[in-house]
JSON list of C-alpha atoms in Angstrom, two decimals:
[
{"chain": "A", "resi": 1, "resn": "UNK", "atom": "CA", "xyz": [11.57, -46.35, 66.15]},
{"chain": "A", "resi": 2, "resn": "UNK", "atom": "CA", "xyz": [14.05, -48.39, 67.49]},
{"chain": "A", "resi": 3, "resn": "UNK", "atom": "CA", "xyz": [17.51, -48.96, 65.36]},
{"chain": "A", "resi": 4, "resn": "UNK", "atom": "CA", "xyz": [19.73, -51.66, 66.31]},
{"chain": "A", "resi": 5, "resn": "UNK", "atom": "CA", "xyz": [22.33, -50.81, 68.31]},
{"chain": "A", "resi": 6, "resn": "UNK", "atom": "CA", "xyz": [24.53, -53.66, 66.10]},
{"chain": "A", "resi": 7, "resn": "UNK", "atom": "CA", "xyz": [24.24, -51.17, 63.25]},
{"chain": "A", "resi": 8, "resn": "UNK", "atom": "CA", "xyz": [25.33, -48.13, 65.11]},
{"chain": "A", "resi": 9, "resn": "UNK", "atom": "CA", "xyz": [28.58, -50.30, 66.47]},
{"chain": "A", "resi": 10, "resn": "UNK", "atom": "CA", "xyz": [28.92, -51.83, 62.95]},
{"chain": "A", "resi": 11, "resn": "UNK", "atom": "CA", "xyz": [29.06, -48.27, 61.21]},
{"chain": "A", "resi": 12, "resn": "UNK", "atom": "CA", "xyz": [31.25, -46.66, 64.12]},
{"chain": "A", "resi": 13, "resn": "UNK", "atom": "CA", "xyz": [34.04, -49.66, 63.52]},
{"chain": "A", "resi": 14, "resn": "UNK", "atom": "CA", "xyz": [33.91, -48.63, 59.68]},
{"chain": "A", "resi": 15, "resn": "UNK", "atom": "CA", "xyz": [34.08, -45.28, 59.68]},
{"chain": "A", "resi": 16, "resn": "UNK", "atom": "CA", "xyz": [37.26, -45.52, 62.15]},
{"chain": "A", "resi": 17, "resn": "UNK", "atom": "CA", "xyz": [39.02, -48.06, 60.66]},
{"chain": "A", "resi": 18, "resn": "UNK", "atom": "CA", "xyz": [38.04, -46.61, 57.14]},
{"chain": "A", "resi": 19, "resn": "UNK", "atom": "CA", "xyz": [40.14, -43.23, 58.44]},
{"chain": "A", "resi": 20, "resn": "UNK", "atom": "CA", "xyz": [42.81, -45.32, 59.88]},
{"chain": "A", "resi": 21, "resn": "UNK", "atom": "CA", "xyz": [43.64, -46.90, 56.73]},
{"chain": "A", "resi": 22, "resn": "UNK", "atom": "CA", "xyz": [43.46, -43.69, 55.06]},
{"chain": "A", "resi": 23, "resn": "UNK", "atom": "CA", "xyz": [46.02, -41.92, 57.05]},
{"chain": "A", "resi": 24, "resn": "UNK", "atom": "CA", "xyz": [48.54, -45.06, 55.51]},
{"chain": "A", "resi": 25, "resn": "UNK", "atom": "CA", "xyz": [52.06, -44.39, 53.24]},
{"chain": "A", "resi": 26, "resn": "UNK", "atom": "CA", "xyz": [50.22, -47.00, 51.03]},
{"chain": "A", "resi": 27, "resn": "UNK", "atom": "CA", "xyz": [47.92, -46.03, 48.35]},
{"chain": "A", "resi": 28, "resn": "UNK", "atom": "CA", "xyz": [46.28, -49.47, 48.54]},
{"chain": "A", "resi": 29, "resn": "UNK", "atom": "CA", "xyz": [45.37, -48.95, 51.82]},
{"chain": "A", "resi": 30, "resn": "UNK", "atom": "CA", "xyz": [44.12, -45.70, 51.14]},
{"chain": "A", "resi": 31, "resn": "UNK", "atom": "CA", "xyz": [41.72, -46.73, 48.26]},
{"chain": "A", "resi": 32, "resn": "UNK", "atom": "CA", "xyz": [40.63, -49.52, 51.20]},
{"chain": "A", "resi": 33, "resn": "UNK", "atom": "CA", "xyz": [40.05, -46.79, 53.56]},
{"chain": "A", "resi": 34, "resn": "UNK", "atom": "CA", "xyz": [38.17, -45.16, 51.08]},
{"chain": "A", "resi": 35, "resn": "UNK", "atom": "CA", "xyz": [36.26, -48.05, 50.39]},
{"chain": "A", "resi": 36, "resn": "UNK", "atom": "CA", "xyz": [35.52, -48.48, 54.32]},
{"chain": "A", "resi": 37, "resn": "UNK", "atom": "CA", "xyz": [34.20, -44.83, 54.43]},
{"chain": "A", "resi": 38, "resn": "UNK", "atom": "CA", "xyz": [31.82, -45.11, 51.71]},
{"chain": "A", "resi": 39, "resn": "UNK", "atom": "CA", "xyz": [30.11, -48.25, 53.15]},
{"chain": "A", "resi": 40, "resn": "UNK", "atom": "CA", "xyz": [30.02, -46.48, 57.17]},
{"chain": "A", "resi": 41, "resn": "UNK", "atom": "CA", "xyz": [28.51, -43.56, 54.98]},
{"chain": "A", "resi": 42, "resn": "UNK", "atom": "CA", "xyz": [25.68, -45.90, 53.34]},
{"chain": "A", "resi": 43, "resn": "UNK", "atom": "CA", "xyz": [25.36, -47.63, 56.21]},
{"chain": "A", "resi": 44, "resn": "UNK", "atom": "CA", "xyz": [24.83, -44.05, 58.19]},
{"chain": "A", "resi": 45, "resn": "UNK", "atom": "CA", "xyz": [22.00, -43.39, 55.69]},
{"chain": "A", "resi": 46, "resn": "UNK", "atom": "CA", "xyz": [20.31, -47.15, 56.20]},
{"chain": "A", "resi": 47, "resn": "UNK", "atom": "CA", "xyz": [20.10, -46.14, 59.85]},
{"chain": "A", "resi": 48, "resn": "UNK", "atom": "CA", "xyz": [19.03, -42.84, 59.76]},
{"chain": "A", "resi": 49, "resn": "UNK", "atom": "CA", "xyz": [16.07, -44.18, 56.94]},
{"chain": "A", "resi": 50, "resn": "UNK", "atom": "CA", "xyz": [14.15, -44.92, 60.05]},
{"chain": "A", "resi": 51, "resn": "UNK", "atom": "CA", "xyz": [11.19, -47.86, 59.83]},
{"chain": "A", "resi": 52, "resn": "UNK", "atom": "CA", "xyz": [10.27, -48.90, 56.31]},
{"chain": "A", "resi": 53, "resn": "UNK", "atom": "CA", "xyz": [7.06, -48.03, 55.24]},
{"chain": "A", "resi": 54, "resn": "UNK", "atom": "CA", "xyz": [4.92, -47.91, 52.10]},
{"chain": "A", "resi": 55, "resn": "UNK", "atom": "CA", "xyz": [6.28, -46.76, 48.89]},
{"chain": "A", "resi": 56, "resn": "UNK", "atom": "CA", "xyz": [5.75, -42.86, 48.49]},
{"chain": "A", "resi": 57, "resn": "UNK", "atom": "CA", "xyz": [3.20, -43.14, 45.48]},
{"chain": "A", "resi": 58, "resn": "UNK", "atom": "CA", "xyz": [0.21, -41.26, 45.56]},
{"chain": "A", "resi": 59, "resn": "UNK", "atom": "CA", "xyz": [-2.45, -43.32, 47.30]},
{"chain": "A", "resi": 60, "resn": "UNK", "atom": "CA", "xyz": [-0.56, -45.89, 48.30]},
{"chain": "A", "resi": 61, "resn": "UNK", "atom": "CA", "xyz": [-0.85, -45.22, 51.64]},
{"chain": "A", "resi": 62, "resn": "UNK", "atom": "CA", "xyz": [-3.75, -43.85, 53.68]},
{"chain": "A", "resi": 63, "resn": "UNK", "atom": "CA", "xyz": [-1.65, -41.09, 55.92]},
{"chain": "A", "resi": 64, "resn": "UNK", "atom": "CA", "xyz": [1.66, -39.51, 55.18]},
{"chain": "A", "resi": 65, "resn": "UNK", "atom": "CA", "xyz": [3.40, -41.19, 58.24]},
{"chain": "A", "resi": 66, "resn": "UNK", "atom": "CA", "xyz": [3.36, -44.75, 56.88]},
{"chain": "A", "resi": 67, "resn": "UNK", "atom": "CA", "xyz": [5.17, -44.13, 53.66]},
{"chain": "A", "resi": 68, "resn": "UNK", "atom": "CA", "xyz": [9.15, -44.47, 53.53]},
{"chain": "A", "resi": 69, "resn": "UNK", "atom": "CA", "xyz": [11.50, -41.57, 53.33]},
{"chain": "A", "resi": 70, "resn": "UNK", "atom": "CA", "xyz": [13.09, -41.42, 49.76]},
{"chain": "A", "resi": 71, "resn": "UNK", "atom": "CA", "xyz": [15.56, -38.76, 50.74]},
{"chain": "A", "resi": 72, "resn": "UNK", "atom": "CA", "xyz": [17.77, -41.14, 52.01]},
{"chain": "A", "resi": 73, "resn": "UNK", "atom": "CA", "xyz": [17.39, -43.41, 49.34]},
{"chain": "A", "resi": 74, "resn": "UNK", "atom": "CA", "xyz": [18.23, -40.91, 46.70]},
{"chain": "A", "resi": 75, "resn": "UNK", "atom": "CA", "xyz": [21.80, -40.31, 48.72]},
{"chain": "A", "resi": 76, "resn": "UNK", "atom": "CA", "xyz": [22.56, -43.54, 49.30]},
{"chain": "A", "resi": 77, "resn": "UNK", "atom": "CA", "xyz": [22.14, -44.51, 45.89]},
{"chain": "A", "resi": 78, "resn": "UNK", "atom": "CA", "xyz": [24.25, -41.23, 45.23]},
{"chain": "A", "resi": 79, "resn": "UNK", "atom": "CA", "xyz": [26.80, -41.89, 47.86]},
{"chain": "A", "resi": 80, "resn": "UNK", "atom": "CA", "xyz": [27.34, -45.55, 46.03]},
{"chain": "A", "resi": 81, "resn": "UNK", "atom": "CA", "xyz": [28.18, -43.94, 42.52]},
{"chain": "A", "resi": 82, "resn": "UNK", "atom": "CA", "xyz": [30.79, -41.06, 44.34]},
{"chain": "A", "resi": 83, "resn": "UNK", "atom": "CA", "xyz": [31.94, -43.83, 45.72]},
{"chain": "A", "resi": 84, "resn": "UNK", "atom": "CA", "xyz": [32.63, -45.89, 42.87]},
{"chain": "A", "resi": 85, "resn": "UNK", "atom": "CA", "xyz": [34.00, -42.87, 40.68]},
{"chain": "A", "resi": 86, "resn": "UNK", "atom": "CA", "xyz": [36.47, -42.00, 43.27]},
{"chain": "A", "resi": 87, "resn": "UNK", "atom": "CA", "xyz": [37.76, -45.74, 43.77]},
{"chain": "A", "resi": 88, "resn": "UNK", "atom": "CA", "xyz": [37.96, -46.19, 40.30]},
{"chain": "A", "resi": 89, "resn": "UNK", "atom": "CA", "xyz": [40.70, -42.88, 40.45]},
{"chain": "A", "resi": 90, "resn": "UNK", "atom": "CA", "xyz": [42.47, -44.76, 42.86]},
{"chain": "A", "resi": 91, "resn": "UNK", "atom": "CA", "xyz": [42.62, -47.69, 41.28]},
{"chain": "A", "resi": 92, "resn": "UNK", "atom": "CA", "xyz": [44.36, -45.73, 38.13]},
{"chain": "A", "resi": 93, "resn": "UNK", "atom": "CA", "xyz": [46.73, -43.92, 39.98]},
{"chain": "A", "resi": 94, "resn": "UNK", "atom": "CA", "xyz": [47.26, -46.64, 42.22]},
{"chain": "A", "resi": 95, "resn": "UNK", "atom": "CA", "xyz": [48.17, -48.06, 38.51]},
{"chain": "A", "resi": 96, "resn": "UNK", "atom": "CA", "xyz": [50.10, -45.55, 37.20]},
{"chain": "A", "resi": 97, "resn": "UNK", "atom": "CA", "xyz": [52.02, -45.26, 40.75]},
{"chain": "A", "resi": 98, "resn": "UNK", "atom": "CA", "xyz": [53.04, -48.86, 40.51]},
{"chain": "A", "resi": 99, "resn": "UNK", "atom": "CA", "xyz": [54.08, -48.65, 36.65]},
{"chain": "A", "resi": 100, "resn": "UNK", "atom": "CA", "xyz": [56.25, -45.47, 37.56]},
{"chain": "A", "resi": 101, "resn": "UNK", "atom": "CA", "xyz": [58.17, -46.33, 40.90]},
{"chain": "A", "resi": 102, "resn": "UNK", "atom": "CA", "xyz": [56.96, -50.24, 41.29]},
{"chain": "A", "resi": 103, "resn": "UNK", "atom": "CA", "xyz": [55.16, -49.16, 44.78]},
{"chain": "A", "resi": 104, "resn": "UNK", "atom": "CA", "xyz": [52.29, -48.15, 45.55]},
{"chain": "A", "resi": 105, "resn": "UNK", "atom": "CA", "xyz": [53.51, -46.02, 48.56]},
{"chain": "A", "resi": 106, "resn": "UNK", "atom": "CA", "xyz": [53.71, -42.41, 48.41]},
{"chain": "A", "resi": 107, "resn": "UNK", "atom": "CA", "xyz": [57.77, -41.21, 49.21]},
{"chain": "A", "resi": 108, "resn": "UNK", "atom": "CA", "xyz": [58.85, -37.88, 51.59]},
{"chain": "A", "resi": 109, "resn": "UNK", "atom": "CA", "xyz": [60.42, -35.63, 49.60]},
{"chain": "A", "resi": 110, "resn": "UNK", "atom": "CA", "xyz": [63.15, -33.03, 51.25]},
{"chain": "A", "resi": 111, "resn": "UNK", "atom": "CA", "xyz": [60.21, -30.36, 52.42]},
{"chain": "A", "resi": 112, "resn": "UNK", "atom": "CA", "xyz": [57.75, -33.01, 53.85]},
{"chain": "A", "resi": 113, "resn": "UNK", "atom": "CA", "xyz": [61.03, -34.54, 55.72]},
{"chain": "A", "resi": 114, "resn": "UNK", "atom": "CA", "xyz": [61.96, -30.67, 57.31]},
{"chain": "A", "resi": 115, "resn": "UNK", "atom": "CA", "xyz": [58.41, -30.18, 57.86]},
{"chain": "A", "resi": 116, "resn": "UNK", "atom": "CA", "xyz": [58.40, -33.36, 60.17]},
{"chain": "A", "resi": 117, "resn": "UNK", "atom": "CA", "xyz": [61.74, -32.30, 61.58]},
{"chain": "A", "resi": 118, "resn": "UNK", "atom": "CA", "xyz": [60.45, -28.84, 62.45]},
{"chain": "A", "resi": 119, "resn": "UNK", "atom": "CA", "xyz": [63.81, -27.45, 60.37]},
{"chain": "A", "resi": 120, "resn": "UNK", "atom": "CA", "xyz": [61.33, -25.75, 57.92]},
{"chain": "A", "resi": 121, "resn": "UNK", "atom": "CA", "xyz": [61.93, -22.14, 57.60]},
{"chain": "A", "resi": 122, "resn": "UNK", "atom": "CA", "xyz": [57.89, -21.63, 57.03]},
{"chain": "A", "resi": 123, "resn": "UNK", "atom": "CA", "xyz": [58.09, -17.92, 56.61]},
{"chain": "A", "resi": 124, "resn": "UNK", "atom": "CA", "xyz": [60.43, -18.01, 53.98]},
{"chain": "A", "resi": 125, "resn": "UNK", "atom": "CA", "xyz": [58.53, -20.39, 52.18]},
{"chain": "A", "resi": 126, "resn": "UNK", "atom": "CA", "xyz": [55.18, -18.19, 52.60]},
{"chain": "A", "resi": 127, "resn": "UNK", "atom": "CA", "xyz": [57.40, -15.54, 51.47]},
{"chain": "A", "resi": 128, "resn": "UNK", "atom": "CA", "xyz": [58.42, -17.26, 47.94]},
{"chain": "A", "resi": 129, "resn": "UNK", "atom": "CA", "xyz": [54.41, -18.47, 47.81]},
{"chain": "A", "resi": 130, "resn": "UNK", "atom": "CA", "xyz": [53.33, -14.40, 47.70]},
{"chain": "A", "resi": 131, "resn": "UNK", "atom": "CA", "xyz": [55.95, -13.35, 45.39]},
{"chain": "A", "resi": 132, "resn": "UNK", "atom": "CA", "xyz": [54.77, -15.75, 43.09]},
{"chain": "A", "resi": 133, "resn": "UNK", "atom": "CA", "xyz": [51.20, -14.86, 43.45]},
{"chain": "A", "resi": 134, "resn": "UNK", "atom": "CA", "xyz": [52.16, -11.11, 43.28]},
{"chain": "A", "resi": 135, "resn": "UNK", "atom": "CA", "xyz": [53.81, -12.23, 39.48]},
{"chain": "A", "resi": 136, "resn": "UNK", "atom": "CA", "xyz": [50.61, -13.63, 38.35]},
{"chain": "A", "resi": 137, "resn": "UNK", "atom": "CA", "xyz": [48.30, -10.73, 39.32]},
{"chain": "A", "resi": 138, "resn": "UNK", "atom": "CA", "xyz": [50.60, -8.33, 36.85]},
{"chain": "A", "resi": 139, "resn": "UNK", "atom": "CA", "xyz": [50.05, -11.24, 34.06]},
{"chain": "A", "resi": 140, "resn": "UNK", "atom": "CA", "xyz": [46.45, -11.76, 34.37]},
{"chain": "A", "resi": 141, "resn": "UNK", "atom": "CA", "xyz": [45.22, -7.82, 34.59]},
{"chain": "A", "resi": 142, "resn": "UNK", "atom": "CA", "xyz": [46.67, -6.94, 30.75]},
{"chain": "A", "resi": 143, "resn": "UNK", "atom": "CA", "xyz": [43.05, -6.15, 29.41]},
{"chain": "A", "resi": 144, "resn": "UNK", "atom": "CA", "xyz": [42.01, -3.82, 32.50]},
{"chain": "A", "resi": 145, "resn": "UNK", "atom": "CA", "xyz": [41.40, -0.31, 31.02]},
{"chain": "A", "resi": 146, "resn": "UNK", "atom": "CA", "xyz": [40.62, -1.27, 27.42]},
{"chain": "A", "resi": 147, "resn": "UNK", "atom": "CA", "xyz": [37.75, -0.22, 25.76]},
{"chain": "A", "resi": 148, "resn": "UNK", "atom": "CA", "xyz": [35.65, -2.92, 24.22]},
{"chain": "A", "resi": 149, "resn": "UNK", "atom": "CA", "xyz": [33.19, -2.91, 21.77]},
{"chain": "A", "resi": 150, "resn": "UNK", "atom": "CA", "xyz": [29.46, -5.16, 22.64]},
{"chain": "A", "resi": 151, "resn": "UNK", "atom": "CA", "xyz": [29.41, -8.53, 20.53]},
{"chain": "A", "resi": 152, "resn": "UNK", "atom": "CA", "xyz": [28.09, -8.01, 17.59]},
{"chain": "A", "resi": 153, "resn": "UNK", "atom": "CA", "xyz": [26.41, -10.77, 15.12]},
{"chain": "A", "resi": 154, "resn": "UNK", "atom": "CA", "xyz": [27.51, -10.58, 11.60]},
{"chain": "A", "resi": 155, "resn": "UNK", "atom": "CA", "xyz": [24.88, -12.11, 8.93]},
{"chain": "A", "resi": 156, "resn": "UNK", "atom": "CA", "xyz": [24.32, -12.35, 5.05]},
{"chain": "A", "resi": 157, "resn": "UNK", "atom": "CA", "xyz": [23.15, -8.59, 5.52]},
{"chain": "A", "resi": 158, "resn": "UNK", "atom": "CA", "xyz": [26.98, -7.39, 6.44]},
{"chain": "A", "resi": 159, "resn": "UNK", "atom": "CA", "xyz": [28.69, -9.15, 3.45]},
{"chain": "A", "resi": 160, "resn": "UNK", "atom": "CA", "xyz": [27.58, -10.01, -0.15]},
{"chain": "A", "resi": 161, "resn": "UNK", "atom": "CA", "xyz": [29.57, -13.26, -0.29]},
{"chain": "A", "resi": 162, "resn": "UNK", "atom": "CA", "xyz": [28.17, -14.90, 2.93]},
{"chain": "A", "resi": 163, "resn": "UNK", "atom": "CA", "xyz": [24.92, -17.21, 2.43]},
{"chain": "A", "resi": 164, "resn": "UNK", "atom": "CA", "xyz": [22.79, -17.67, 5.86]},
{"chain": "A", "resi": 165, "resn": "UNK", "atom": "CA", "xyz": [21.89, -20.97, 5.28]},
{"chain": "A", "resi": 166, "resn": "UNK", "atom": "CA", "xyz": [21.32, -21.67, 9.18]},
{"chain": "A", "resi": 167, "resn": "UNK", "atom": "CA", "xyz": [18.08, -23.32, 10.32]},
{"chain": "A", "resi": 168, "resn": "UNK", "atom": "CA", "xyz": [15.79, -20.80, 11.95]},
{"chain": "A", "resi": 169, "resn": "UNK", "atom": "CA", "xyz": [12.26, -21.00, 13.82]},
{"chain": "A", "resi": 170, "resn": "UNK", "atom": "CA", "xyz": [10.57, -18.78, 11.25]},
{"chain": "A", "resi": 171, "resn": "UNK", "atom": "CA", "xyz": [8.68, -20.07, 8.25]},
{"chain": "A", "resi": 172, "resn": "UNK", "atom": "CA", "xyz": [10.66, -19.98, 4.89]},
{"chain": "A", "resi": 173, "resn": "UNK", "atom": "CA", "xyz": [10.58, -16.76, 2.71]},
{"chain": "A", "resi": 174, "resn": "UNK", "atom": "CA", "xyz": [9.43, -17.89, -0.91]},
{"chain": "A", "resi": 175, "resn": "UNK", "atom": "CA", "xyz": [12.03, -17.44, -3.94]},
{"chain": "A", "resi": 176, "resn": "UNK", "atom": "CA", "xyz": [11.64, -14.45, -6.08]},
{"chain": "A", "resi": 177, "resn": "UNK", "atom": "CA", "xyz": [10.42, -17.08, -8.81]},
{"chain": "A", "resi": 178, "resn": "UNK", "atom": "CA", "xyz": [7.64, -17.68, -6.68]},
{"chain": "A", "resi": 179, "resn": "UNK", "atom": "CA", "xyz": [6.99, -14.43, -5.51]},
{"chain": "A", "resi": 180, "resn": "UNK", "atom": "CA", "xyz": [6.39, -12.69, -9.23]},
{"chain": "A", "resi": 181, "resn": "UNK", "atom": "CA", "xyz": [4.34, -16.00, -9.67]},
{"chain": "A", "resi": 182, "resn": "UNK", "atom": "CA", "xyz": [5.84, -17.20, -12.87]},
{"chain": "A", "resi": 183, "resn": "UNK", "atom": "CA", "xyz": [7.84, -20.26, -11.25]},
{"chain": "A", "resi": 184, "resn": "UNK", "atom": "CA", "xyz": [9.16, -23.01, -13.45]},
{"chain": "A", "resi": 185, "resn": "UNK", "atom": "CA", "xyz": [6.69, -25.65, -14.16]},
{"chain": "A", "resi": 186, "resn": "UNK", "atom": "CA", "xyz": [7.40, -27.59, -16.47]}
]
């Protein structure tokens, strides 16, 4: 098997410009980065396909090793619809960014700015993080050390009032009328 060395060059280009763009301020250029990615991705999977061969129906082909792969089919075609869903997030917050602050680029805000600076007291701030985390666990243990009772199904046994009219998998019971065999039939 011999895969073009155009394709390998082609796909290397793409994936490193696709993770250039991505590393941008600008969301456009990240959803184009994106885009770039996905298509070095598909383009990965074309080459590592290998020769094409028959379809891989049974008896289409007399051995094994002249049918086609459909492995990489299947994730390409897969690859081509994550890649699509994602891009069409972009695209709405992309949107949604541009309604909000008319640009599309994402801002610093004071802790990405002291981060950059190296002025970031990072200790403190894991500090605040645990405390926080420490709050929740006290909120989310209030049923630990209650007794429960199992589930338990109530029916038109338990209360007078209540008629089981659900659909069930077992034939219907007859009525009482036709049971003592005097129905109405008139």
């Amino acid at each position: 098997m011999t895969v073009s060395l155009v394709l390998i060059i082609v796909m290397a280009v793409l994936f490193a410009c696709g993770v250039y763009a991505m590393l941008e301020r600008s969301l456009t250029r990240v959803l184009i980065g994106f885009l770039l990615l996905g298509n070095a991705a598909n383009l990965l999977l074309l080459i590592v396909m290998g020769e094409p061969g028959v379809a891989p129906f049974f008896g289409a082909a007399a051995s094994p090793d002249e049918m086609s792969d459909p492995l990489p089919q299947a994730l390409t075609l897969t690859a081509i619809v994550i890649t699509f869903a994602v891009s069409a997030f972009l695209l709405a917050l992309i949107y949604r960014s541009w309604q909000l602050g008319k640009a599309d680029t994402v801002q610093d805000d004071e802790a990405d700015r002291a981060v950059r600076e190296g002025t970031a007291d990072v200790d403190e701030a894991m500090d605040d993080e645990t405390e926080i985390e420490d709050e929740d666990d006290d909120a989310t243990t209030d049923f630990l050390g209650t007794a429960t009772a199992p589930i338990r199904i109530i029916g038109s046994r338990d209360f007078a009032g209540l008629r089981d009219d659900a659909p069930v998998d077992r034939p219907a019971q007859p009525r009482d009328a036709d049971r003592r065999g005097g129905g109405d039939e008139s």
